[in-house]
PDB file of C-alpha atoms (C1' of nucleotides) in Angstrom:
ATOM      1  CA  UNK J   1      -0.178  -0.094   0.376  1.00 97.00           C
ATOM      2  CA  UNK J   2       2.971   2.478   0.557  1.00 96.00           C
ATOM      3  CA  UNK J   3       3.895   1.686  -2.897  1.00 97.00           C
ATOM      4  CA  UNK J   4       4.356   5.344  -3.804  1.00 96.00           C
ATOM      5  CA  UNK J   5       1.363   6.495  -1.415  1.00 96.00           C
ATOM      6  CA  UNK J   6       1.424   8.943   1.196  1.00 93.00           C
ATOM      7  CA  UNK J   7       1.469   7.112   4.969  1.00 91.00           C
ATOM      8  CA  UNK J   8      -1.342   9.191   5.965  1.00 91.00           C
ATOM      9  CA  UNK J   9      -3.458   8.287   2.600  1.00 95.00           C
ATOM     10  CA  UNK J  10      -2.955   4.706   3.332  1.00 97.00           C
ATOM     11  CA  UNK J  11      -3.427   4.304   7.472  1.00 96.00           C
ATOM     12  CA  UNK J  12      -7.813   3.991   7.346  1.00 96.00           C
ATOM     13  CA  UNK J  13      -7.526   1.445   4.246  1.00 97.00           C
ATOM     14  CA  UNK J  14      -4.769  -0.119   6.283  1.00 98.00           C
ATOM     15  CA  UNK J  15      -6.598  -0.658   9.506  1.00 97.00           C
ATOM     16  CA  UNK J  16      -9.749  -1.866   7.520  1.00 97.00           C
ATOM     17  CA  UNK J  17      -7.697  -4.496   5.541  1.00 98.00           C
ATOM     18  CA  UNK J  18      -6.276  -5.674   8.726  1.00 97.00           C
ATOM     19  CA  UNK J  19      -9.634  -5.744  10.417  1.00 97.00           C
ATOM     20  CA  UNK J  20     -11.245  -7.733   7.597  1.00 98.00           C
ATOM     21  CA  UNK J  21      -8.322  -9.796   6.797  1.00 98.00           C
ATOM     22  CA  UNK J  22      -6.279 -10.666   9.943  1.00 97.00           C
ATOM     23  CA  UNK J  23      -4.054 -13.625   8.088  1.00 97.00           C
ATOM     24  CA  UNK J  24      -2.827 -14.086   4.684  1.00 98.00           C
ATOM     25  CA  UNK J  25      -5.010 -16.553   4.338  1.00 98.00           C
ATOM     26  CA  UNK J  26      -7.841 -14.543   5.196  1.00 98.00           C
ATOM     27  CA  UNK J  27      -7.198 -12.642   2.497  1.00 98.00           C
ATOM     28  CA  UNK J  28      -6.573 -15.749   0.662  1.00 98.00           C
ATOM     29  CA  UNK J  29     -10.263 -17.378   1.211  1.00 98.00           C
ATOM     30  CA  UNK J  30     -11.513 -14.189  -0.745  1.00 98.00           C
ATOM     31  CA  UNK J  31     -11.906 -13.612  -5.073  1.00 98.00           C
ATOM     32  CA  UNK J  32      -9.172 -11.300  -5.848  1.00 98.00           C
ATOM     33  CA  UNK J  33     -12.454  -8.502  -6.712  1.00 98.00           C
ATOM     34  CA  UNK J  34     -12.868  -7.945  -3.306  1.00 98.00           C
ATOM     35  CA  UNK J  35      -8.907  -7.072  -2.843  1.00 98.00           C
ATOM     36  CA  UNK J  36      -9.527  -4.718  -5.704  1.00 98.00           C
ATOM     37  CA  UNK J  37     -12.435  -3.285  -4.214  1.00 98.00           C
ATOM     38  CA  UNK J  38     -11.795  -2.949  -0.721  1.00 98.00           C
ATOM     39  CA  UNK J  39      -8.487  -0.802  -2.123  1.00 98.00           C
ATOM     40  CA  UNK J  40     -10.801   2.140  -2.911  1.00 97.00           C
ATOM     41  CA  UNK J  41      -9.013   5.020  -4.113  1.00 96.00           C
ATOM     42  CA  UNK J  42      -5.390   4.124  -2.772  1.00 97.00           C
ATOM     43  CA  UNK J  43      -4.841   3.807  -6.633  1.00 97.00           C
ATOM     44  CA  UNK J  44      -2.125   1.381  -9.046  1.00 98.00           C
ATOM     45  CA  UNK J  45      -4.985  -0.496  -8.217  1.00 98.00           C
ATOM     46  CA  UNK J  46      -2.657  -3.726  -9.463  1.00 97.00           C
ATOM     47  CA  UNK J  47      -0.743  -3.320  -6.184  1.00 98.00           C
ATOM     48  CA  UNK J  48      -4.453  -5.031  -4.646  1.00 98.00           C
ATOM     49  CA  UNK J  49      -4.179  -7.697  -7.109  1.00 98.00           C
ATOM     50  CA  UNK J  50      -0.921  -8.820  -6.146  1.00 98.00           C
ATOM     51  CA  UNK J  51      -1.126  -8.714  -2.504  1.00 98.00           C
ATOM     52  CA  UNK J  52      -3.760 -10.923  -2.938  1.00 98.00           C
ATOM     53  CA  UNK J  53      -1.477 -13.078  -5.147  1.00 98.00           C
ATOM     54  CA  UNK J  54       1.226 -12.554  -2.747  1.00 98.00           C
ATOM     55  CA  UNK J  55      -1.215 -14.009   0.607  1.00 98.00           C
ATOM     56  CA  UNK J  56      -2.171 -17.136  -1.995  1.00 98.00           C
ATOM     57  CA  UNK J  57       1.611 -17.487  -2.189  1.00 98.00           C
ATOM     58  CA  UNK J  58       2.059 -17.138   1.096  1.00 98.00           C
ATOM     59  CA  UNK J  59      -1.120 -19.734   2.424  1.00 98.00           C
ATOM     60  CA  UNK J  60       0.675 -21.995  -0.857  1.00 98.00           C
ATOM     61  CA  UNK J  61       4.329 -21.727  -0.217  1.00 98.00           C
ATOM     62  CA  UNK J  62       5.073 -20.833   3.194  1.00 98.00           C
ATOM     63  CA  UNK J  63       2.499 -21.993   5.520  1.00 98.00           C
ATOM     64  CA  UNK J  64       0.586 -19.189   5.856  1.00 98.00           C
ATOM     65  CA  UNK J  65       3.242 -16.802   7.452  1.00 98.00           C
ATOM     66  CA  UNK J  66       4.813 -13.997   5.955  1.00 98.00           C
ATOM     67  CA  UNK J  67       8.352 -14.963   4.917  1.00 98.00           C
ATOM     68  CA  UNK J  68      11.533 -13.733   6.767  1.00 98.00           C
ATOM     69  CA  UNK J  69      14.242 -13.555   4.148  1.00 98.00           C
ATOM     70  CA  UNK J  70      14.913 -11.113   1.905  1.00 98.00           C
ATOM     71  CA  UNK J  71      14.752 -13.477  -1.419  1.00 98.00           C
ATOM     72  CA  UNK J  72      11.200 -15.446  -0.172  1.00 98.00           C
ATOM     73  CA  UNK J  73       9.845 -12.019  -0.059  1.00 98.00           C
ATOM     74  CA  UNK J  74      11.505 -10.735  -3.573  1.00 98.00           C
ATOM     75  CA  UNK J  75      10.078 -14.214  -5.098  1.00 98.00           C
ATOM     76  CA  UNK J  76       6.130 -12.577  -3.978  1.00 98.00           C
ATOM     77  CA  UNK J  77       3.852 -10.916  -6.364  1.00 98.00           C
ATOM     78  CA  UNK J  78       4.455  -6.965  -6.083  1.00 98.00           C
ATOM     79  CA  UNK J  79       7.182  -7.683  -3.531  1.00 98.00           C
ATOM     80  CA  UNK J  80      10.192  -5.596  -5.265  1.00 98.00           C
ATOM     81  CA  UNK J  81      13.770  -4.902  -4.077  1.00 97.00           C
ATOM     82  CA  UNK J  82      12.560  -2.167  -1.766  1.00 98.00           C
ATOM     83  CA  UNK J  83       9.823  -4.063   0.137  1.00 98.00           C
ATOM     84  CA  UNK J  84      11.659  -7.387   0.013  1.00 98.00           C
ATOM     85  CA  UNK J  85      14.600  -5.149   2.264  1.00 98.00           C
ATOM     86  CA  UNK J  86      11.538  -3.070   4.588  1.00 98.00           C
ATOM     87  CA  UNK J  87       9.678  -5.915   5.886  1.00 98.00           C
ATOM     88  CA  UNK J  88      12.873  -8.293   6.476  1.00 98.00           C
ATOM     89  CA  UNK J  89      14.372  -5.188   8.218  1.00 98.00           C
ATOM     90  CA  UNK J  90      10.947  -3.431  10.147  1.00 97.00           C
ATOM     91  CA  UNK J  91       8.588  -6.725  10.549  1.00 97.00           C
ATOM     92  CA  UNK J  92      12.092  -8.376  10.835  1.00 98.00           C
ATOM     93  CA  UNK J  93      14.572  -6.849  12.305  1.00 98.00           C
ATOM     94  CA  UNK J  94      17.576  -7.992   9.631  1.00 98.00           C
ATOM     95  CA  UNK J  95      19.603  -6.003   8.631  1.00 98.00           C
ATOM     96  CA  UNK J  96      18.777  -5.085   5.201  1.00 98.00           C
ATOM     97  CA  UNK J  97      19.679  -2.193   2.581  1.00 98.00           C
ATOM     98  CA  UNK J  98      17.094  -0.557   2.187  1.00 98.00           C
ATOM     99  CA  UNK J  99      16.295   2.352  -0.196  1.00 98.00           C
ATOM    100  CA  UNK J 100      13.446   4.457  -0.650  1.00 97.00           C
ATOM    101  CA  UNK J 101      12.661   7.498  -2.260  1.00 96.00           C
ATOM    102  CA  UNK J 102      13.704   8.948   0.783  1.00 96.00           C
ATOM    103  CA  UNK J 103      17.011   7.575   1.547  1.00 98.00           C
ATOM    104  CA  UNK J 104      17.809   7.940  -2.139  1.00 98.00           C
ATOM    105  CA  UNK J 105      17.377  11.883  -1.604  1.00 97.00           C
ATOM    106  CA  UNK J 106      19.026  11.830   1.999  1.00 98.00           C
ATOM    107  CA  UNK J 107      21.915  10.343   0.424  1.00 98.00           C
ATOM    108  CA  UNK J 108      21.813  12.220  -2.538  1.00 97.00           C
ATOM    109  CA  UNK J 109      22.401  15.866  -1.004  1.00 98.00           C
ATOM    110  CA  UNK J 110      24.153  14.603   2.650  1.00 98.00           C
ATOM    111  CA  UNK J 111      27.090  12.597   0.954  1.00 98.00           C
ATOM    112  CA  UNK J 112      26.947  13.087  -3.101  1.00 97.00           C
ATOM    113  CA  UNK J 113      26.033  17.290  -2.829  1.00 97.00           C
ATOM    114  CA  UNK J 114      23.224  17.019  -5.586  1.00 96.00           C
ATOM    115  CA  UNK J 115      19.668  18.019  -5.880  1.00 96.00           C
ATOM    116  CA  UNK J 116      18.025  15.048  -6.503  1.00 96.00           C
ATOM    117  CA  UNK J 117      18.922  11.417  -6.570  1.00 96.00           C
ATOM    118  CA  UNK J 118      19.268   9.901 -10.338  1.00 94.00           C
ATOM    119  CA  UNK J 119      15.717   9.155 -11.794  1.00 92.00           C
ATOM    120  CA  UNK J 120      16.065   5.441 -11.502  1.00 92.00           C
ATOM    121  CA  UNK J 121      17.643   3.415  -8.585  1.00 95.00           C
ATOM    122  CA  UNK J 122      21.698   2.975  -9.434  1.00 95.00           C
ATOM    123  CA  UNK J 123      23.924   0.543  -8.423  1.00 95.00           C
ATOM    124  CA  UNK J 124      26.246   2.928  -7.055  1.00 96.00           C
ATOM    125  CA  UNK J 125      23.089   4.273  -4.794  1.00 97.00           C
ATOM    126  CA  UNK J 126      22.651   0.682  -3.586  1.00 97.00           C
ATOM    127  CA  UNK J 127      26.565   0.740  -3.128  1.00 97.00           C
ATOM    128  CA  UNK J 128      26.900   3.660  -1.281  1.00 98.00           C
ATOM    129  CA  UNK J 129      23.433   2.729   0.736  1.00 98.00           C
ATOM    130  CA  UNK J 130      25.056  -0.753   1.735  1.00 98.00           C
ATOM    131  CA  UNK J 131      28.075   0.920   2.624  1.00 98.00           C
ATOM    132  CA  UNK J 132      26.872   3.102   5.462  1.00 98.00           C
ATOM    133  CA  UNK J 133      24.383   0.447   6.909  1.00 98.00           C
ATOM    134  CA  UNK J 134      25.291  -0.228  10.393  1.00 98.00           C
ATOM    135  CA  UNK J 135      27.068  -3.410  11.106  1.00 98.00           C
ATOM    136  CA  UNK J 136      24.738  -5.220  14.108  1.00 97.00           C
ATOM    137  CA  UNK J 137      20.646  -6.029  13.362  1.00 98.00           C
ATOM    138  CA  UNK J 138      19.007  -3.775  15.448  1.00 98.00           C
ATOM    139  CA  UNK J 139      21.101  -0.492  14.993  1.00 98.00           C
ATOM    140  CA  UNK J 140      20.885  -1.126  11.112  1.00 98.00           C
ATOM    141  CA  UNK J 141      16.813  -1.198  11.384  1.00 98.00           C
ATOM    142  CA  UNK J 142      17.080   2.255  13.314  1.00 98.00           C
ATOM    143  CA  UNK J 143      19.606   3.767  10.818  1.00 98.00           C
ATOM    144  CA  UNK J 144      16.917   2.227   8.320  1.00 98.00           C
ATOM    145  CA  UNK J 145      14.003   4.065   9.652  1.00 97.00           C
ATOM    146  CA  UNK J 146      15.702   6.850  11.332  1.00 97.00           C
ATOM    147  CA  UNK J 147      17.457   8.030   7.232  1.00 97.00           C
ATOM    148  CA  UNK J 148      13.663   7.259   6.132  1.00 97.00           C
ATOM    149  CA  UNK J 149      11.809   9.548   8.748  1.00 95.00           C
ATOM    150  CA  UNK J 150      14.685  12.448   7.450  1.00 97.00           C
ATOM    151  CA  UNK J 151      13.981  12.646   4.700  1.00 97.00           C
ATOM    152  CA  UNK J 152      10.283  12.379   4.900  1.00 94.00           C
ATOM    153  CA  UNK J 153       9.696  14.846   7.501  1.00 94.00           C
ATOM    154  CA  UNK J 154      13.095  17.297   7.161  1.00 97.00           C
ATOM    155  CA  UNK J 155      15.178  16.573   3.742  1.00 97.00           C
ATOM    156  CA  UNK J 156      11.815  17.019   2.047  1.00 96.00           C
ATOM    157  CA  UNK J 157      11.842  16.794  -2.027  1.00 95.00           C
ATOM    158  CA  UNK J 158      10.080  20.227  -2.132  1.00 93.00           C
ATOM    159  CA  UNK J 159      11.235  22.881   0.319  1.00 94.00           C
ATOM    160  CA  UNK J 160      13.573  21.158   2.456  1.00 97.00           C
ATOM    161  CA  UNK J 161      13.703  21.972   6.440  1.00 97.00           C
ATOM    162  CA  UNK J 162      16.961  22.721   6.502  1.00 97.00           C
ATOM    163  CA  UNK J 163      17.519  24.903   9.171  1.00 96.00           C
ATOM    164  CA  UNK J 164      16.260  21.979  11.045  1.00 95.00           C
ATOM    165  CA  UNK J 165      18.129  19.617   9.582  1.00 97.00           C
ATOM    166  CA  UNK J 166      20.037  17.944  12.488  1.00 97.00           C
ATOM    167  CA  UNK J 167      23.106  16.987  10.155  1.00 97.00           C
ATOM    168  CA  UNK J 168      23.552  20.005   8.037  1.00 97.00           C
ATOM    169  CA  UNK J 169      26.858  21.051   8.978  1.00 97.00           C
ATOM    170  CA  UNK J 170      27.411  17.424   7.916  1.00 97.00           C
ATOM    171  CA  UNK J 171      25.953  18.451   4.526  1.00 98.00           C
ATOM    172  CA  UNK J 172      28.136  18.119   1.159  1.00 98.00           C
ATOM    173  CA  UNK J 173      24.582  19.725  -0.857  1.00 97.00           C
ATOM    174  CA  UNK J 174      24.609  22.573   1.720  1.00 97.00           C
ATOM    175  CA  UNK J 175      28.629  23.364   1.635  1.00 97.00           C
ATOM    176  CA  UNK J 176      28.533  23.444  -1.674  1.00 97.00           C
ATOM    177  CA  UNK J 177      25.623  26.160  -1.712  1.00 97.00           C
ATOM    178  CA  UNK J 178      23.008  24.472  -2.630  1.00 96.00           C
ATOM    179  CA  UNK J 179      23.186  23.863  -6.017  1.00 96.00           C
ATOM    180  CA  UNK J 180      19.952  23.183  -8.294  1.00 95.00           C
ATOM    181  CA  UNK J 181      18.876  19.808  -9.474  1.00 94.00           C
ATOM    182  CA  UNK J 182      21.244  19.207 -12.907  1.00 91.00           C
ATOM    183  CA  UNK J 183      17.924  17.416 -14.342  1.00 91.00           C
ATOM    184  CA  UNK J 184      14.185  18.644 -14.468  1.00 89.00           C
ATOM    185  CA  UNK J 185      12.522  15.453 -13.343  1.00 87.00           C
ATOM    186  CA  UNK J 186       9.399  14.576 -15.822  1.00 85.00           C
ATOM    187  CA  UNK J 187       5.973  14.866 -14.591  1.00 84.00           C
ATOM    188  CA  UNK J 188       3.364  12.034 -15.418  1.00 88.00           C
ATOM    189  CA  UNK J 189       0.750  12.904 -17.593  1.00 88.00           C
ATOM    190  CA  UNK J 190      -2.646  12.059 -16.733  1.00 94.00           C
ATOM    191  CA  UNK J 191      -5.788  14.587 -18.455  1.00 93.00           C
ATOM    192  CA  UNK J 192      -6.390  13.100 -21.783  1.00 93.00           C
ATOM    193  CA  UNK J 193      -4.196   9.920 -21.424  1.00 95.00           C
ATOM    194  CA  UNK J 194      -5.388   5.962 -21.664  1.00 95.00           C
ATOM    195  CA  UNK J 195      -4.561   6.077 -17.644  1.00 96.00           C
ATOM    196  CA  UNK J 196      -7.098   8.514 -16.548  1.00 97.00           C
ATOM    197  CA  UNK J 197     -10.137   6.527 -18.567  1.00 97.00           C
ATOM    198  CA  UNK J 198      -8.661   3.038 -16.624  1.00 97.00           C
ATOM    199  CA  UNK J 199      -8.952   4.782 -13.390  1.00 97.00           C
ATOM    200  CA  UNK J 200     -12.379   6.195 -14.346  1.00 97.00           C
ATOM    201  CA  UNK J 201     -13.554   2.554 -15.697  1.00 97.00           C
ATOM    202  CA  UNK J 202     -12.410   1.124 -12.749  1.00 97.00           C
ATOM    203  CA  UNK J 203     -13.798   3.717 -10.241  1.00 97.00           C
ATOM    204  CA  UNK J 204     -17.156   2.058 -12.510  1.00 96.00           C
ATOM    205  CA  UNK J 205     -16.609  -1.596 -11.196  1.00 97.00           C
ATOM    206  CA  UNK J 206     -15.818  -1.328  -7.902  1.00 96.00           C
ATOM    207  CA  UNK J 207     -19.000   0.132  -6.666  1.00 95.00           C
ATOM    208  CA  UNK J 208     -21.206  -2.174  -9.330  1.00 94.00           C
ATOM    209  CA  UNK J 209     -22.554  -4.867  -8.127  1.00 90.00           C
ATOM    210  CA  UNK J 210     -23.786  -6.668 -11.195  1.00 93.00           C
ATOM    211  CA  UNK J 211     -21.494  -7.437 -14.737  1.00 95.00           C
ATOM    212  CA  UNK J 212     -21.414  -3.578 -16.548  1.00 94.00           C
ATOM    213  CA  UNK J 213     -22.369  -4.083 -19.878  1.00 93.00           C
ATOM    214  CA  UNK J 214     -20.229  -2.211 -22.750  1.00 93.00           C
ATOM    215  CA  UNK J 215     -23.158   0.170 -23.787  1.00 91.00           C
ATOM    216  CA  UNK J 216     -22.758   2.109 -20.214  1.00 91.00           C
ATOM    217  CA  UNK J 217     -19.138   3.371 -20.708  1.00 92.00           C
ATOM    218  CA  UNK J 218     -20.018   4.328 -24.945  1.00 86.00           C
ATOM    219  CA  UNK J 219     -23.366   5.772 -24.534  1.00 78.00           C
ATOM    220  CA  UNK J 220     -24.349   9.006 -23.495  1.00 74.00           C
ATOM    221  CA  UNK J 221     -25.820   8.870 -20.151  1.00 66.00           C
ATOM    222  CA  UNK J 222     -28.779  10.846 -21.597  1.00 64.00           C
ATOM    223  CA  UNK J 223     -29.522   7.499 -23.524  1.00 64.00           C
ATOM    224  CA  UNK J 224     -29.045   4.888 -21.414  1.00 60.00           C
ATOM    225  CA  UNK J 225     -32.333   5.948 -20.408  1.00 59.00           C
ATOM    226  CA  UNK J 226     -32.224   4.894 -16.978  1.00 61.00           C
ATOM    227  CA  UNK J 227     -29.895   5.349 -13.764  1.00 59.00           C
ATOM    228  CA  UNK J 228     -28.176   2.089 -13.230  1.00 71.00           C
ATOM    229  CA  UNK J 229     -28.130   1.355  -9.947  1.00 73.00           C
ATOM    230  CA  UNK J 230     -25.063   3.339  -7.536  1.00 83.00           C
ATOM    231  CA  UNK J 231     -22.793   4.039 -10.311  1.00 90.00           C
ATOM    232  CA  UNK J 232     -24.248   7.091 -11.570  1.00 88.00           C
ATOM    233  CA  UNK J 233     -21.636   9.144  -9.973  1.00 90.00           C
ATOM    234  CA  UNK J 234     -18.737   7.621 -11.255  1.00 93.00           C
ATOM    235  CA  UNK J 235     -19.975   6.789 -14.814  1.00 92.00           C
ATOM    236  CA  UNK J 236     -21.251  10.674 -15.588  1.00 91.00           C
ATOM    237  CA  UNK J 237     -17.563  11.500 -14.477  1.00 93.00           C
ATOM    238  CA  UNK J 238     -15.676   9.209 -17.253  1.00 94.00           C
ATOM    239  CA  UNK J 239     -18.453  10.457 -19.801  1.00 93.00           C
ATOM    240  CA  UNK J 240     -17.014  13.775 -18.791  1.00 92.00           C
ATOM    241  CA  UNK J 241     -13.883  12.249 -20.117  1.00 93.00           C
ATOM    242  CA  UNK J 242     -15.086  12.675 -23.481  1.00 91.00           C
ATOM    243  CA  UNK J 243     -12.377   9.745 -23.991  1.00 92.00           C
ATOM    244  CA  UNK J 244     -11.964   8.703 -28.121  1.00 92.00           C
ATOM    245  CA  UNK J 245     -14.011   5.440 -28.535  1.00 93.00           C
ATOM    246  CA  UNK J 246     -10.494   3.289 -29.224  1.00 94.00           C
ATOM    247  CA  UNK J 247      -8.859   4.947 -26.021  1.00 95.00           C
ATOM    248  CA  UNK J 248     -11.896   3.266 -24.048  1.00 96.00           C
ATOM    249  CA  UNK J 249     -10.912   0.301 -25.925  1.00 95.00           C
ATOM    250  CA  UNK J 250      -7.757   0.131 -24.776  1.00 96.00           C
ATOM    251  CA  UNK J 251      -8.431   1.540 -21.094  1.00 97.00           C
ATOM    252  CA  UNK J 252     -10.706  -2.463 -21.089  1.00 97.00           C
ATOM    253  CA  UNK J 253      -9.008  -4.074 -23.032  1.00 97.00           C
ATOM    254  CA  UNK J 254      -5.605  -3.195 -20.636  1.00 97.00           C
ATOM    255  CA  UNK J 255      -8.350  -3.881 -17.456  1.00 98.00           C
ATOM    256  CA  UNK J 256      -8.860  -7.746 -18.584  1.00 98.00           C
ATOM    257  CA  UNK J 257      -5.055  -8.120 -19.580  1.00 97.00           C
ATOM    258  CA  UNK J 258      -3.957  -6.650 -16.056  1.00 97.00           C
ATOM    259  CA  UNK J 259      -6.359  -9.176 -14.849  1.00 97.00           C
ATOM    260  CA  UNK J 260      -8.183  -6.124 -13.202  1.00 98.00           C
ATOM    261  CA  UNK J 261     -11.797  -6.960 -15.065  1.00 98.00           C
ATOM    262  CA  UNK J 262     -13.153 -10.040 -16.442  1.00 98.00           C
ATOM    263  CA  UNK J 263     -16.147 -10.437 -18.761  1.00 97.00           C
ATOM    264  CA  UNK J 264     -19.523 -12.166 -17.543  1.00 96.00           C
ATOM    265  CA  UNK J 265     -22.777 -12.887 -18.997  1.00 94.00           C
ATOM    266  CA  UNK J 266     -21.798  -9.914 -21.570  1.00 94.00           C
ATOM    267  CA  UNK J 267     -20.206  -7.288 -19.336  1.00 95.00           C
ATOM    268  CA  UNK J 268     -16.953  -6.226 -16.876  1.00 97.00           C
ATOM    269  CA  UNK J 269     -16.835  -6.970 -13.942  1.00 97.00           C
ATOM    270  CA  UNK J 270     -13.791  -7.245 -10.964  1.00 98.00           C
ATOM    271  CA  UNK J 271     -12.358 -10.219 -10.991  1.00 97.00           C
ATOM    272  CA  UNK J 272     -14.145 -12.855  -9.323  1.00 92.00           C
TER     273      UNK J 272
ATOM    274  C1'  DG Q   1      16.646   1.702 -19.492  1.00 72.11           C
ATOM    275  C1'  DA Q   2      12.425   3.067 -20.143  1.00 72.11           C
ATOM    276  C1'  DC Q   3       7.623   3.284 -19.598  1.00 72.11           C
ATOM    277  C1'  DG Q   4       2.761   2.333 -18.062  1.00 72.11           C
ATOM    278  C1'  DC Q   5       0.692   2.294 -13.982  1.00 72.11           C
ATOM    279  C1'  DG Q   6      -3.728   6.386  -9.690  1.00 72.11           C
ATOM    280  C1'  DT Q   7      -4.662   9.352  -6.613  1.00 72.11           C
ATOM    281  C1'  DG Q   8      -4.881  13.408  -3.461  1.00 72.11           C
ATOM    282  C1'  DG Q   9      -2.914  16.573  -0.099  1.00 72.11           C
ATOM    283  C1'  DG Q  10       0.370  21.110  -1.043  1.00 72.11           C
ATOM    284  C1'  DG Q  11       3.165  24.477  -2.307  1.00 72.11           C
TER     285       DG Q  11
ATOM    286  C1'  DT O   1      -5.310  26.742 -10.355  1.00 72.11           C
ATOM    287  C1'  DC O   2      -1.809  23.803 -11.881  1.00 72.11           C
ATOM    288  C1'  DC O   3       1.619  21.589 -10.771  1.00 72.11           C
ATOM    289  C1'  DC O   4       4.422  18.221  -8.232  1.00 72.11           C
ATOM    290  C1'  DC O   5       5.472  14.042  -6.276  1.00 72.11           C
ATOM    291  C1'  DA O   6       4.656  10.293  -2.714  1.00 72.11           C
ATOM    292  C1'  DA O   7       7.585   3.382   1.640  1.00 72.11           C
ATOM    293  C1'  DG O   8       7.580   1.207  -6.553  1.00 72.11           C
ATOM    294  C1'  DC O   9       7.286  -2.999  -9.504  1.00 72.11           C
ATOM    295  C1'  DG O  10       6.676  -5.468 -13.709  1.00 72.11           C
ATOM    296  C1'  DT O  11       6.987  -6.003 -18.557  1.00 72.11           C
TER     297       DT O  11
END
DNA sequence: GACGCGTGGGG
DNA sequence: TCCCCAAGCGT
């Protein structure tokens, strides 16, 4: 849930999930579509699909207990090098090289003296983080948490609070006079993209309690002649996008291909 | 290595 | 209002 998503937005959903599914077996026992629906508006809904798949793998291959080694965690769906390291470190107290966006930024400034880390994680960054990591398990866990928090609360991406920084005196970036970034991060396009249409379609499917016929997506709301139970609002939002027919086609096909939707009785629904 | 993938709070 | 960007991953 925390992958690319702020903690404050995750917390309420996370509480809800743990109440409903306290164990991997609980989640694995439900249809994948329930995970997607309960994901709500956290974003990147395929994470929900992968979390469900991970729960299934944990039940099948690990006796229902979340594995505690980086290699085993890495083999789970949706778990990459960061998540594997974070779980092994913070849940199991292991010494792991945790490198998230916060740690990358802190290292970039404090050690490398540049405003921003490289666009993508590099081998050099991993080596640096590994070299800085304290030797014993307990201290390394505290180190990882501390550097992450420093990046999240003080050494922020925009308007870093350098005056309040506990290590400002040893910051290479400050010492260099706060040089600007050497490149301009390109933002993700949103308006008019397939992605936006996908999101709007999925918002409809999350609220639908029966398969949604293709007509519902393709036609103007006024032409439908009736308001489908519960999905009127997201359906109106989808039509307001005024997307090209082929764009809607791609969105629907993409959702099917990704397993986020399936056909049933001639309509689209979340996977059962 | 580059790209596609959601959403919403804050500057 | 617009834009940035947030505990990344898989292809």
